Amino acid sequence: MIYENIRRIFIYLIADDFSELFLFFVALFCGWPLPLLPMQILWINVIEDSFPNIALTTEYDSTNLMNEPPRNPKAPIITKTYKMFMLLVFCVSGLSAVLIFWLINTYCSDVALARTATFTLIAFDSIAFVFTIRNLRRYTLRKDMFSNRFVNASVVFSLVLLLVGLYVPFFAHYLGTVPLGWDTWTIIVCITIIEMGIFEYAKKRFFITKSTKSAVDVRNVPHGTQA
């Protein structure tokens, strides 16, 4: 389980951070203003992501893990399948951030609002993604989805910190954020739901189906032939 926890934490951090790099690359290429301010980036990476990241170290879910074939000790911690999943998360999250910044900056002509919406979407994505990454071999929506109280507490705390950064004047001033209305929140939540749906489908294709097949293969091995 320690090996699995290290891997999920690595994926959580890298996939999330690279989506921000994608956003800045597109903004630079298109000649847009900065999509995020330095303080907003620090708030996401240091404040928002730290608590879910720490909570993931307490994850213990061995479901289907014992049915997996033995791991090659020489194999890298991030295999080709995990790299493909990370690339998908990186592209989907990055494109979503690009989309919301472009939409609001273009049609509302309000850079501060566009930055705030982008900041909120990325933070909200990372909070929701923690449930996706908890176990890649199982669907996210299940009976024990909220079984890890440390993850639950970290999610609630991160949501509170996000709202503090948006609606408490002192923090909003230093972060350069503006209050968001229900219409913007609706867009953010809808985009996040679509993203999580894509990630769930990717989990099924990359991990869940393969894990189920491995479990069937293990059960079909004649007794006395298993290592």
XYZ file of C-alpha atoms in Angstrom:
227
model
C 0.000 0.000 0.000
C 2.927 2.354 0.636
C 4.016 1.909 -2.974
C 0.483 2.642 -4.189
C 0.204 5.740 -1.992
C 3.478 7.130 -3.320
C 2.268 6.599 -6.867
C -1.149 8.218 -6.359
C 0.414 11.232 -4.617
C 2.895 11.638 -7.467
C 0.112 11.484 -10.054
C -2.036 13.907 -8.066
C 0.728 16.501 -7.847
C 2.211 16.209 -11.331
C -1.022 15.957 -13.317
C -2.480 18.942 -11.496
C 0.609 21.144 -11.809
C 1.163 20.407 -15.490
C -2.345 21.608 -16.328
C -1.272 25.046 -15.092
C 1.796 24.917 -17.337
C -0.439 24.067 -20.278
C -2.636 27.078 -19.492
C 0.335 29.448 -19.393
C 1.810 28.015 -22.588
C -1.441 28.634 -24.479
C -1.802 32.121 -22.978
C 1.759 32.993 -23.993
C 1.271 31.596 -27.496
C -2.001 33.515 -27.988
C -0.699 36.744 -26.486
C -3.240 36.775 -23.646
C -2.701 38.501 -20.309
C -1.499 36.354 -17.423
C -4.280 33.805 -16.745
C -3.206 33.455 -13.106
C -1.345 35.765 -10.751
C 1.684 34.505 -8.776
C -0.210 34.598 -5.464
C -3.048 32.596 -6.988
C -0.615 29.917 -8.168
C 0.943 29.727 -4.713
C -2.488 29.511 -3.095
C -3.461 26.565 -5.305
C -0.193 24.632 -5.062
C 0.765 25.328 -1.456
C -2.500 25.968 0.371
C -5.206 24.150 -1.606
C -3.329 21.021 -2.713
C -1.287 20.381 0.431
C -4.083 19.063 2.640
C -5.580 16.548 0.153
C -2.039 15.485 -0.701
C -1.248 14.739 2.940
C -4.609 13.004 3.400
C -3.842 10.634 0.516
C -0.978 9.165 2.560
C -3.613 7.687 4.892
C -5.422 5.893 2.078
C -5.743 2.156 2.613
C -7.849 0.293 0.096
C -6.471 -3.052 -0.954
C -9.548 -3.964 -3.021
C -8.379 -5.796 -6.167
C -4.757 -5.104 -5.215
C -4.121 -8.713 -4.182
C -5.560 -9.867 -7.504
C -2.948 -7.940 -9.446
C -0.049 -9.909 -10.957
C 3.301 -9.580 -9.144
C 5.019 -6.281 -9.834
C 8.343 -6.354 -11.608
C 10.840 -4.840 -9.123
C 12.673 -3.226 -12.036
C 9.532 -1.577 -13.391
C 9.286 2.219 -12.962
C 6.854 3.614 -10.418
C 4.961 5.311 -13.245
C 4.330 2.800 -16.034
C 3.186 3.576 -19.568
C -0.481 3.186 -18.580
C -0.134 5.670 -15.738
C 1.701 8.092 -18.010
C -1.161 7.930 -20.509
C -3.665 8.620 -17.745
C -1.603 11.541 -16.454
C -1.332 12.978 -19.972
C -5.106 12.791 -20.342
C -5.670 14.543 -17.003
C -3.086 17.147 -17.934
C -4.721 17.891 -21.302
C -8.343 17.854 -20.112
C -7.672 20.043 -17.068
C -5.484 22.398 -19.069
C -8.004 22.756 -21.890
C -10.790 23.399 -19.377
C -8.771 26.176 -17.759
C -7.991 27.661 -21.179
C -11.658 27.487 -22.153
C -13.037 29.275 -19.093
C -10.364 31.987 -19.201
C -10.966 32.619 -22.903
C -14.765 32.647 -22.560
C -14.925 35.119 -19.691
C -12.076 37.324 -20.870
C -13.551 37.495 -24.389
C -17.243 37.922 -23.671
C -17.079 39.782 -20.352
C -13.918 41.797 -21.072
C -12.970 41.398 -17.414
C -9.470 40.020 -16.820
C -9.896 39.948 -13.031
C -13.083 37.901 -13.338
C -11.480 35.584 -15.906
C -8.489 35.001 -13.625
C -10.725 34.386 -10.628
C -12.866 31.889 -12.528
C -9.757 30.101 -13.806
C -8.229 30.086 -10.325
C -11.454 28.675 -8.881
C -11.810 26.013 -11.569
C -8.255 24.725 -11.104
C -8.635 24.664 -7.318
C -12.058 23.012 -7.550
C -10.667 20.455 -10.014
C -7.855 19.472 -7.676
C -10.304 19.060 -4.797
C -12.610 16.823 -6.852
C -9.703 14.892 -8.379
C -8.643 13.591 -4.981
C -11.667 11.267 -5.010
C -10.762 10.046 -8.500
C -7.165 9.278 -7.577
C -7.994 7.511 -4.296
C -8.287 4.203 -6.106
C -7.783 3.923 -9.846
C -8.977 0.309 -9.857
C -12.459 1.182 -8.625
C -15.163 3.581 -9.739
C -15.270 6.871 -7.854
C -19.020 6.821 -7.187
C -19.413 3.904 -4.791
C -20.796 3.215 -1.323
C -17.489 3.820 0.464
C -16.597 6.938 -1.519
C -16.371 8.944 1.716
C -14.844 6.190 3.868
C -11.551 8.028 4.475
C -12.334 10.709 7.049
C -8.941 12.358 6.549
C -9.601 12.841 2.842
C -13.094 14.132 3.634
C -11.712 16.616 6.161
C -9.021 17.799 3.732
C -11.628 18.362 1.012
C -13.881 20.382 3.323
C -10.925 22.410 4.581
C -9.697 23.091 1.036
C -13.179 24.220 -0.003
C -13.297 26.593 2.955
C -9.882 27.989 2.019
C -11.065 28.475 -1.550
C -14.103 30.433 -0.379
C -11.898 32.461 1.969
C -9.670 33.393 -0.962
C -12.702 34.532 -2.927
C -14.953 36.253 -0.423
C -12.845 37.466 2.510
C -11.697 40.972 1.469
C -8.243 40.748 3.062
C -7.284 37.569 1.193
C -9.137 38.541 -1.984
C -7.090 41.750 -2.129
C -3.748 39.929 -2.012
C -4.889 37.145 -4.317
C -6.394 39.551 -6.828
C -9.722 37.710 -6.872
C -13.247 39.051 -7.215
C -16.504 37.511 -5.904
C -18.094 35.040 -8.294
C -21.803 34.976 -9.071
C -24.010 31.913 -9.368
C -23.731 31.928 -13.160
C -19.941 31.600 -13.027
C -20.151 28.960 -10.300
C -22.580 26.986 -12.455
C -20.115 27.000 -15.352
C -17.281 25.893 -13.056
C -19.277 23.046 -11.511
C -20.521 21.841 -14.913
C -16.996 21.824 -16.372
C -15.716 19.931 -13.326
C -18.461 17.299 -13.633
C -17.618 16.791 -17.314
C -13.922 16.473 -16.467
C -14.572 13.919 -13.733
C -16.736 11.948 -16.159
C -13.877 11.835 -18.669
C -11.438 10.751 -15.961
C -13.860 8.053 -14.833
C -14.085 6.679 -18.361
C -10.284 6.746 -18.580
C -10.061 4.832 -15.298
C -12.358 2.185 -16.732
C -10.323 1.830 -19.922
C -6.849 1.991 -18.386
C -7.237 0.371 -14.971
C -10.615 -1.076 -13.950
C -11.076 -3.331 -16.985
C -7.486 -4.578 -16.768
C -7.785 -5.117 -13.012
C -10.969 -7.149 -13.479
C -9.300 -9.258 -16.177
C -6.294 -9.864 -13.914
C -8.601 -10.961 -11.091
C -10.346 -13.441 -13.410
C -7.002 -14.788 -14.650
C -5.784 -15.279 -11.081
C -8.943 -17.146 -10.098
C -8.629 -19.388 -13.160
C -5.089 -20.494 -12.340
C -5.211 -24.174 -11.227
C -4.406 -24.782 -7.578
C -0.799 -25.691 -6.975
C 0.502 -23.683 -9.923
C 0.422 -20.238 -8.305
C 3.741 -18.835 -7.082
